[in-house]
PDB file of C-alpha atoms in Angstrom:
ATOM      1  CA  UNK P   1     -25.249  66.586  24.661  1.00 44.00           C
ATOM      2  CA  UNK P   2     -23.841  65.116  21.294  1.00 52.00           C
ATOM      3  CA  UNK P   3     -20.808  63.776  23.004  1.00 58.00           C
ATOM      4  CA  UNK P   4     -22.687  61.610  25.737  1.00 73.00           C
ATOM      5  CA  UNK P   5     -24.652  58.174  25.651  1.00 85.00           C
ATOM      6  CA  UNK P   6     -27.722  57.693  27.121  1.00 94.00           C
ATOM      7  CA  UNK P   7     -31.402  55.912  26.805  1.00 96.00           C
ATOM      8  CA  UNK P   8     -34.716  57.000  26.927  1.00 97.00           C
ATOM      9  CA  UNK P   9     -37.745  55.075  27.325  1.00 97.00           C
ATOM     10  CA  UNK P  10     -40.594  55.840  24.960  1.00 98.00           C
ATOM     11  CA  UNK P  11     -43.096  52.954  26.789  1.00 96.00           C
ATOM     12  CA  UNK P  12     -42.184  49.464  27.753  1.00 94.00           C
ATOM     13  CA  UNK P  13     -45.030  46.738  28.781  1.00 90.00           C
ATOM     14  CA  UNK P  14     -47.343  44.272  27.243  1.00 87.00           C
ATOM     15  CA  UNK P  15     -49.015  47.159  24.997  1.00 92.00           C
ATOM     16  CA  UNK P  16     -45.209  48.257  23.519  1.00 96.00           C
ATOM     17  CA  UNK P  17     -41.986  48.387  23.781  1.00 97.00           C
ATOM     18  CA  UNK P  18     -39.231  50.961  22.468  1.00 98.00           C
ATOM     19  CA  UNK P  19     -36.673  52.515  23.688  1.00 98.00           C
ATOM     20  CA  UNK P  20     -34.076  55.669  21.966  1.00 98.00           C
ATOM     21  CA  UNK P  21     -30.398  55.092  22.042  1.00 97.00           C
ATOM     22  CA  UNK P  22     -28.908  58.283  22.380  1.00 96.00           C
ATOM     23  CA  UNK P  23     -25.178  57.907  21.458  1.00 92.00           C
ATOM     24  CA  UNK P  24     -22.469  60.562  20.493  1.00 85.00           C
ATOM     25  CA  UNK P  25     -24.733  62.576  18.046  1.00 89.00           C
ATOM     26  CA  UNK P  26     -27.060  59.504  16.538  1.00 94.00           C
ATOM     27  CA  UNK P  27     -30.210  58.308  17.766  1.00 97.00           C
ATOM     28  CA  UNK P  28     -31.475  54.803  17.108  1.00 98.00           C
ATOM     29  CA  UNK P  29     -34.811  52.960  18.195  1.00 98.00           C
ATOM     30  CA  UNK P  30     -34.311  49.916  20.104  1.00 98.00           C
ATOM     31  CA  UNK P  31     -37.650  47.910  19.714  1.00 98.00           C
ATOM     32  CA  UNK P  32     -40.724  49.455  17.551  1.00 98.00           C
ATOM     33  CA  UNK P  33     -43.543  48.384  19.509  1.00 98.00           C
ATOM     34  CA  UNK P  34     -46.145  51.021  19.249  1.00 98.00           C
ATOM     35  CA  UNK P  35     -47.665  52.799  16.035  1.00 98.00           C
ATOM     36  CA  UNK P  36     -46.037  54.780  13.739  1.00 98.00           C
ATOM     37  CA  UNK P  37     -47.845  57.640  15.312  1.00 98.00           C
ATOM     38  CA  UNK P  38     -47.278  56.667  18.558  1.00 98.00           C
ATOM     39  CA  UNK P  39     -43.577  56.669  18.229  1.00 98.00           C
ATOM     40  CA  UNK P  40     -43.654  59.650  17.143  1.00 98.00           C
ATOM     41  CA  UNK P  41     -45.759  61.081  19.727  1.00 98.00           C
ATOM     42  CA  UNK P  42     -43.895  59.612  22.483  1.00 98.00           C
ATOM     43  CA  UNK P  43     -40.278  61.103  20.839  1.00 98.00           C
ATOM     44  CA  UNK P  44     -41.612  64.217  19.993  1.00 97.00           C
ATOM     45  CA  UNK P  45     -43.241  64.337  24.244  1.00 97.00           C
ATOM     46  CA  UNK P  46     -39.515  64.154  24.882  1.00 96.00           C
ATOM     47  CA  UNK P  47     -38.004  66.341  22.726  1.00 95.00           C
ATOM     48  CA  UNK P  48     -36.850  63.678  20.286  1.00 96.00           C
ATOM     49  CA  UNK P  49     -37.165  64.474  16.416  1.00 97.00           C
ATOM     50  CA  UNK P  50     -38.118  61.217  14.874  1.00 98.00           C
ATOM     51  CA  UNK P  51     -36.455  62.517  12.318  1.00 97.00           C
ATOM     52  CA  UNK P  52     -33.582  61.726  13.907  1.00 97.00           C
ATOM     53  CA  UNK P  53     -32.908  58.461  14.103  1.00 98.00           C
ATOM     54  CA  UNK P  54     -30.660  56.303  12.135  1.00 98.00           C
ATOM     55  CA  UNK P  55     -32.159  52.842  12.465  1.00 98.00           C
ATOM     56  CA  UNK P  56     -34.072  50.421  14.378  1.00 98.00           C
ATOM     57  CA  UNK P  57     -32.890  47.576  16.181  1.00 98.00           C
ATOM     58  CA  UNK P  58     -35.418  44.719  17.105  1.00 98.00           C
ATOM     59  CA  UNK P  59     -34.908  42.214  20.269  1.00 98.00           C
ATOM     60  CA  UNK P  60     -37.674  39.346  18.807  1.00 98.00           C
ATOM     61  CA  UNK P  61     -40.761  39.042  16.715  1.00 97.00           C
ATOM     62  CA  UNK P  62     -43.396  39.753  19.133  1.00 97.00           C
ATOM     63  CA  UNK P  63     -46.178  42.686  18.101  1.00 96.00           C
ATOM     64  CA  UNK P  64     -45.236  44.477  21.408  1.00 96.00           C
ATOM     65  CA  UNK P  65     -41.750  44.947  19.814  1.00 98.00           C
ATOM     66  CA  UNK P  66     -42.240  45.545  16.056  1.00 98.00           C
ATOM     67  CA  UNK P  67     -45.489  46.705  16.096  1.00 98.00           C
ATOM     68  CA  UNK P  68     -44.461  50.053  14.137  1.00 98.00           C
ATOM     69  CA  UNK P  69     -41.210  49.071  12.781  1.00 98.00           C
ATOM     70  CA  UNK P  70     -42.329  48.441   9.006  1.00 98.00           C
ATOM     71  CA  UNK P  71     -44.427  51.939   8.471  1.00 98.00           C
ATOM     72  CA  UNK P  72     -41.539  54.078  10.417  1.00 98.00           C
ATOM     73  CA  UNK P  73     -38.713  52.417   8.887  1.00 98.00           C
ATOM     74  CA  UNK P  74     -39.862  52.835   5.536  1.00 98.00           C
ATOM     75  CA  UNK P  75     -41.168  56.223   6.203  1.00 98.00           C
ATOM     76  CA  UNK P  76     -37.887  57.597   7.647  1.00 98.00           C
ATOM     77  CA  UNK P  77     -36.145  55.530   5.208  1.00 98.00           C
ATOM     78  CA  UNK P  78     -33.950  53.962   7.869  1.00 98.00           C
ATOM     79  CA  UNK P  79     -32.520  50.235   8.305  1.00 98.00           C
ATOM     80  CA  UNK P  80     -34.212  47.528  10.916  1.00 98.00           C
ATOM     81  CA  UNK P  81     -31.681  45.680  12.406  1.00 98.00           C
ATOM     82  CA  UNK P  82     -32.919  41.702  13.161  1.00 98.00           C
ATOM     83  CA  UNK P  83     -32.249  38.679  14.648  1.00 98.00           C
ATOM     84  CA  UNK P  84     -31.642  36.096  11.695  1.00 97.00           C
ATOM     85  CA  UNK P  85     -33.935  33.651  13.260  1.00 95.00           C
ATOM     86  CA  UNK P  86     -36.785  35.972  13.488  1.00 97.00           C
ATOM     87  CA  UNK P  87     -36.175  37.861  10.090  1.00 97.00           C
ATOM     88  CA  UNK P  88     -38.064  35.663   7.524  1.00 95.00           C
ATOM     89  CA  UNK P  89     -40.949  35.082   9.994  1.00 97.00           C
ATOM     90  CA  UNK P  90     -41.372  38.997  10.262  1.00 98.00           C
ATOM     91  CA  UNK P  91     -40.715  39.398   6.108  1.00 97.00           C
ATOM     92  CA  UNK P  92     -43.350  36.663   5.468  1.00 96.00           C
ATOM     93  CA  UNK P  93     -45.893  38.884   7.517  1.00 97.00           C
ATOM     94  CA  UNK P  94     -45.076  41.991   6.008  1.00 97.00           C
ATOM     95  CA  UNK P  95     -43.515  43.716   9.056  1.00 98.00           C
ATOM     96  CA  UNK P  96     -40.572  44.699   7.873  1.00 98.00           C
ATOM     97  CA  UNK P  97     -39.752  48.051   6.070  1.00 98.00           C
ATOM     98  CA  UNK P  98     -37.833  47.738   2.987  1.00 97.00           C
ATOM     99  CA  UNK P  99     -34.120  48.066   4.034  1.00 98.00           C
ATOM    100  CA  UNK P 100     -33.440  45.205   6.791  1.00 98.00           C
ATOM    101  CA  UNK P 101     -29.880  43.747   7.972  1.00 98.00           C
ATOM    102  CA  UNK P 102     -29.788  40.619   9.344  1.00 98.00           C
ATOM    103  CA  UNK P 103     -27.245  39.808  12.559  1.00 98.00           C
ATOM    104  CA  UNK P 104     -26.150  36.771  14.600  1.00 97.00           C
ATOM    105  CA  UNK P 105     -26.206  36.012  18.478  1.00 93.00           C
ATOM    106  CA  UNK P 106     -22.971  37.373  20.154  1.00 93.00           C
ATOM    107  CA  UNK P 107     -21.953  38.708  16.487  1.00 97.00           C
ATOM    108  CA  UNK P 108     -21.044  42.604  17.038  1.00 98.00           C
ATOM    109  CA  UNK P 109     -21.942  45.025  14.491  1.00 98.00           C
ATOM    110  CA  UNK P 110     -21.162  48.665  14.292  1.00 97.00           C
ATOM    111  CA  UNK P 111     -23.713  51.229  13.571  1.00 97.00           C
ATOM    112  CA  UNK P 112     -21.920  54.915  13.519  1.00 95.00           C
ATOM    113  CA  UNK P 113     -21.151  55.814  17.304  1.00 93.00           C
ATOM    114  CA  UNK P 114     -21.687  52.819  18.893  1.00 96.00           C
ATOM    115  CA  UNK P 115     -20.720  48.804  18.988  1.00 96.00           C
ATOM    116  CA  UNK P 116     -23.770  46.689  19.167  1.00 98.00           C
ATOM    117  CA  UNK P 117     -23.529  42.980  20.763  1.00 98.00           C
ATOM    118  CA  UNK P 118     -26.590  40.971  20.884  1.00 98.00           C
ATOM    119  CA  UNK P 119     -26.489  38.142  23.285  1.00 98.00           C
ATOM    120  CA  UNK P 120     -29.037  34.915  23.280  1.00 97.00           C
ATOM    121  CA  UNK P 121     -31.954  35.016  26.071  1.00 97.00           C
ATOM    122  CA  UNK P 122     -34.096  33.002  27.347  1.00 96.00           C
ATOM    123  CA  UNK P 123     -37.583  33.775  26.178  1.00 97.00           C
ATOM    124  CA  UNK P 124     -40.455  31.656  23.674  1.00 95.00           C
ATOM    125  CA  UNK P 125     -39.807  33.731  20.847  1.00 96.00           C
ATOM    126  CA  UNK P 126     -37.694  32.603  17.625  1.00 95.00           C
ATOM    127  CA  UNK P 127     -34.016  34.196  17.955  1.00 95.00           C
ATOM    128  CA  UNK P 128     -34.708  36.375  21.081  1.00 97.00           C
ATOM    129  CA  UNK P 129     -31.638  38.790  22.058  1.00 98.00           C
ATOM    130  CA  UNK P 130     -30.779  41.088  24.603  1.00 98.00           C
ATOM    131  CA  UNK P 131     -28.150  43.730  23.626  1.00 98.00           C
ATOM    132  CA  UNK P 132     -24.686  45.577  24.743  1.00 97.00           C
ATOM    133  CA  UNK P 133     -24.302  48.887  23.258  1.00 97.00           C
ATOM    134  CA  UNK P 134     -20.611  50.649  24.029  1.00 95.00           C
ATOM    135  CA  UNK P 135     -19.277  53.747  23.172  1.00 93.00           C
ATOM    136  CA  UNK P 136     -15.495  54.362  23.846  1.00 88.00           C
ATOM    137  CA  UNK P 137     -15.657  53.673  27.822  1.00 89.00           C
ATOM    138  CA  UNK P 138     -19.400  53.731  28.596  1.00 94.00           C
ATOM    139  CA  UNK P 139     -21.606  50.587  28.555  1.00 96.00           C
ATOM    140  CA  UNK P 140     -25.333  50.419  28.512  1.00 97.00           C
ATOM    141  CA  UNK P 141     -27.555  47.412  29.095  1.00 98.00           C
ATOM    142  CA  UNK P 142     -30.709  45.638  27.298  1.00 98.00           C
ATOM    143  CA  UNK P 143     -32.840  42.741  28.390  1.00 98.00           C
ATOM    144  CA  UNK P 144     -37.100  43.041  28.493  1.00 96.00           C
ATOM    145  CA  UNK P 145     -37.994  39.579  27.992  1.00 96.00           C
ATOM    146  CA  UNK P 146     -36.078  36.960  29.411  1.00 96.00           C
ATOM    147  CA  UNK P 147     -37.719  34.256  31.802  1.00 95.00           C
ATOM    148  CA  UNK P 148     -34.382  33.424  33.230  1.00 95.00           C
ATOM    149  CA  UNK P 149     -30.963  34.524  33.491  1.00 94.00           C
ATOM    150  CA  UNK P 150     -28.377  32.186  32.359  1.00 91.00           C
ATOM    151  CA  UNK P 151     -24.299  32.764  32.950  1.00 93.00           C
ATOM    152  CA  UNK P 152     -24.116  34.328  29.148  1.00 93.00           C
ATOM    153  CA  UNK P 153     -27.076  36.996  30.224  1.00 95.00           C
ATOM    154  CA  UNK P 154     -25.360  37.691  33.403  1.00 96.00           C
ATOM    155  CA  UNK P 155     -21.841  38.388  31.915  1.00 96.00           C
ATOM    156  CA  UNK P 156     -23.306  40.151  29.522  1.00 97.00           C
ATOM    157  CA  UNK P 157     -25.401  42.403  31.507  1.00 98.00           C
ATOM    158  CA  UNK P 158     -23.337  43.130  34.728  1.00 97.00           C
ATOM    159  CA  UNK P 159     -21.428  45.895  34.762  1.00 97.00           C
ATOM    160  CA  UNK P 160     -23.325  48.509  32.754  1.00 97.00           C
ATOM    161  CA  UNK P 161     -23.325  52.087  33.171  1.00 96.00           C
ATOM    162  CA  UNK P 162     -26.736  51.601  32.684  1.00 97.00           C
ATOM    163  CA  UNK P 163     -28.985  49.008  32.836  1.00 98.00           C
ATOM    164  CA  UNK P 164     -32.322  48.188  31.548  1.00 98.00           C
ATOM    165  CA  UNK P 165     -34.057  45.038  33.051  1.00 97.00           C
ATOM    166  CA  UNK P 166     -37.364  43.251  32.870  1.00 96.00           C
ATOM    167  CA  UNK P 167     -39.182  43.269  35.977  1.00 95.00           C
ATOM    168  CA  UNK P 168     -42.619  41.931  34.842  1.00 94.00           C
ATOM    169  CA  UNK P 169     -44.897  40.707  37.364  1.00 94.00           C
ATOM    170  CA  UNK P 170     -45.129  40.258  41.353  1.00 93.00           C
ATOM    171  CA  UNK P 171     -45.832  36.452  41.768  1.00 94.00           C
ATOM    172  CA  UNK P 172     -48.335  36.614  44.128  1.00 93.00           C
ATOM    173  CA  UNK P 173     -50.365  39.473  41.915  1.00 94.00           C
ATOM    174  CA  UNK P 174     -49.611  37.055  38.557  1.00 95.00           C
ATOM    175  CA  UNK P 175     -51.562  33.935  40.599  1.00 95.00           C
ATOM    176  CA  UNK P 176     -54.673  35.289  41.589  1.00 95.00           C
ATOM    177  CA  UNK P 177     -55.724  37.242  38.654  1.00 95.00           C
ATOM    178  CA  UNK P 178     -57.894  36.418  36.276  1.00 94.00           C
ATOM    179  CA  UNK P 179     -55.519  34.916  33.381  1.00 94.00           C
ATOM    180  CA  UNK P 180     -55.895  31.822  32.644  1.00 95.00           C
ATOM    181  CA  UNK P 181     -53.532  28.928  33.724  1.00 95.00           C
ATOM    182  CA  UNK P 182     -52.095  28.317  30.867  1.00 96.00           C
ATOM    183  CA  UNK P 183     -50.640  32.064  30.450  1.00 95.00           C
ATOM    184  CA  UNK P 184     -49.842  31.871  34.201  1.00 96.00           C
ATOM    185  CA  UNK P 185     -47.201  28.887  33.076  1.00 95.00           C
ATOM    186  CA  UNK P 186     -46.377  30.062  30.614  1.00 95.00           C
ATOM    187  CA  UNK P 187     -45.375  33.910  32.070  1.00 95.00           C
ATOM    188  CA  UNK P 188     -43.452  31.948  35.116  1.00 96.00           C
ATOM    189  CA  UNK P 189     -41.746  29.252  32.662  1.00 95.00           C
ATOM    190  CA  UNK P 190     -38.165  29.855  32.288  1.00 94.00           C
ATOM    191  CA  UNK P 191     -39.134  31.009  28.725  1.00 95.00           C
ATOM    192  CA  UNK P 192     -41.436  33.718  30.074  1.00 95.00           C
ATOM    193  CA  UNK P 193     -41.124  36.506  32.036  1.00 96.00           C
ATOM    194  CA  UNK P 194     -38.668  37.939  34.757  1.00 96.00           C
ATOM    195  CA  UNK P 195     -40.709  38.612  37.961  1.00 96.00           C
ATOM    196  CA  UNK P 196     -39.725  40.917  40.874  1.00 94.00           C
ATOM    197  CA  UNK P 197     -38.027  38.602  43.323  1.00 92.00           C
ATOM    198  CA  UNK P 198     -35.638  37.045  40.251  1.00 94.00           C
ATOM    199  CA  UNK P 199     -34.865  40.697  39.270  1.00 94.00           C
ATOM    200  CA  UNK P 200     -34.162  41.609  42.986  1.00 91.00           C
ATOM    201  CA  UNK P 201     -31.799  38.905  43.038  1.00 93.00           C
ATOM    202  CA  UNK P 202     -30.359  39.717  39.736  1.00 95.00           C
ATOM    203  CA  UNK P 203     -29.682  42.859  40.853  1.00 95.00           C
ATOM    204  CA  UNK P 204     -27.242  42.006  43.169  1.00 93.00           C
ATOM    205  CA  UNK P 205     -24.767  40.867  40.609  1.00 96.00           C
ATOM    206  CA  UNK P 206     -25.721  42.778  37.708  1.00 98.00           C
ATOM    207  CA  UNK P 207     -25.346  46.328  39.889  1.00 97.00           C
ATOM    208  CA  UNK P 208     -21.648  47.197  40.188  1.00 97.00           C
ATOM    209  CA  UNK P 209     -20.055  51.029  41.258  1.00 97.00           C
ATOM    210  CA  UNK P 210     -19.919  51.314  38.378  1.00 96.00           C
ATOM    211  CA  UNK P 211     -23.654  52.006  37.207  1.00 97.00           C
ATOM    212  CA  UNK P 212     -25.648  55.001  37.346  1.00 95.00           C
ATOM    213  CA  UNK P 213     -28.887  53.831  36.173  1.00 95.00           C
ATOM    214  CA  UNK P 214     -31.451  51.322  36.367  1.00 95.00           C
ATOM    215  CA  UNK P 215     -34.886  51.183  34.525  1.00 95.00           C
ATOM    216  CA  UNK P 216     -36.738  48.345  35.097  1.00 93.00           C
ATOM    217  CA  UNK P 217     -38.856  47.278  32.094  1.00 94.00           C
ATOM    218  CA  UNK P 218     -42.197  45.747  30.837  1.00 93.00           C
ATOM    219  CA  UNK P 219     -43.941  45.977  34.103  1.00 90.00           C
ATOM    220  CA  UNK P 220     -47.182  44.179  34.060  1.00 92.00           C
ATOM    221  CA  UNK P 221     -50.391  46.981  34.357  1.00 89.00           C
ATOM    222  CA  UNK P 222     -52.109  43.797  35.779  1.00 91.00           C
ATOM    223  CA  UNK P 223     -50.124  41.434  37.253  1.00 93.00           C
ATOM    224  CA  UNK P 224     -47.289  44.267  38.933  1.00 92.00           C
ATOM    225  CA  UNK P 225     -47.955  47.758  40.281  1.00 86.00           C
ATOM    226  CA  UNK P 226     -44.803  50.493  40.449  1.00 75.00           C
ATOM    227  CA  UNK P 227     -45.039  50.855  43.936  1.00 77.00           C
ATOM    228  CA  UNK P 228     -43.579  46.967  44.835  1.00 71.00           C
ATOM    229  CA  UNK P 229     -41.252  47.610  42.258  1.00 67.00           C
ATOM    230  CA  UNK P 230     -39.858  50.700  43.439  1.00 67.00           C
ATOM    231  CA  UNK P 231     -39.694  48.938  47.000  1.00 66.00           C
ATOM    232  CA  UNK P 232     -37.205  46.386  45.402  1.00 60.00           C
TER     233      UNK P 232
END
């Protein structure tokens, strides 16, 4: 209803990421990783109107994030929100759309319903955030791509009415496939990826009474299957 906060999730892996902030009335697109079409076939499977939303708020730079963000911003004539680090880097490659407002790690901004803190993580991207959105008492969560959790990620995360949280790959699944080693580093570094056992144990201090919800994100379709995360 217009007087509740909430989140859906639209798709979140390694082929796109986005998520709809439902807050008070306004909509907003956290993360524009899939087509312009695709976005709006995903909302409009949930009974979204794309229509609807009032701007776009990106976590980093990679194409699994901003994939669509230029071509829906600009056709909905709508605002991306951006780290400052990853802003010129995503201008240079024409990625953008036209209207685009630059913020700072653990800088709030407002956007109409809802108080917006980005918070530094730990990932090999230029000014990667995860976020805090709050609306009078409720709380909800954001981190995808984080390799680690450090006491800032934490602090900022824990006690969310709902939390979203990057469970990417089962370690033993990530090993013997097929990448090659190189990825495999890199995914484990502690600029990577979040696997299932760090999430588990994550969990444990990020879960208080009082949160209702937990979606665990970017799930690897190779290197993770739903079933061992669901048994977390």
């Amino acid at each position: 209803s217009e007087g509740r906060i909430g989140i859906t999730a639209l798709g979140s892996g390694s082929g796109g990421n986005a998520f709809v902030l439902h807050c008070r009335g306004y909509n907003y697109l956290i993360d524009a990783g899939f087509s312009r079409r695709e976005l709006c076939v995903r909302m409009q499977m949930r009974d979204i109107d794309p229509a609807s939303i009032g701007a776009i708020v990106i976590s980093h730079e990679h194409g699994d994030h901003v994939k669509g963000c230029r071509i829906f911003g600009d056709e909905f004539d709508i605002p991306a929100y951006v780290p400052c680090g990853a802003a010129d880097y995503l201008r240079r490659r024409d990625l953008l759309p036209g209207q685009v407002i630059e913020f700072a790690n653990d800088v709030p901004f407002l956007l109409p319903g809802v108080r917006v803190t980005p918070f530094k993580v730990s990932h090999d991207a230029l000014d990667p955030v995860g976020f805090c959105f709050e609306s009078g008492e409720c709380k909800i969560a954001v981190a995808t791509d984080l390799g680690q959790l450090n006491l800032l990620a934490v602090h900022r995360l824990r006690d969310a009415d709902i939390l979203v949280l990057e469970s990417n790959y089962d370690q033993r699944m990530l090993l013997e496939s097929k990448r090659k080693i190189g990825l495999k580093h890199r995914i484990m570094g502690s600029s990577g990826h979040l696997d299932n056992k760090h999430a588990l144990e994550a969990l444990e201090e990020l879960l208080t009474a009082r949160t209702r919800a937990l979606l665990l994100a970017h799930v690897s379709a190779e290197c993770n299957c739903r079933e061992l995360v669901a048994d977390l």
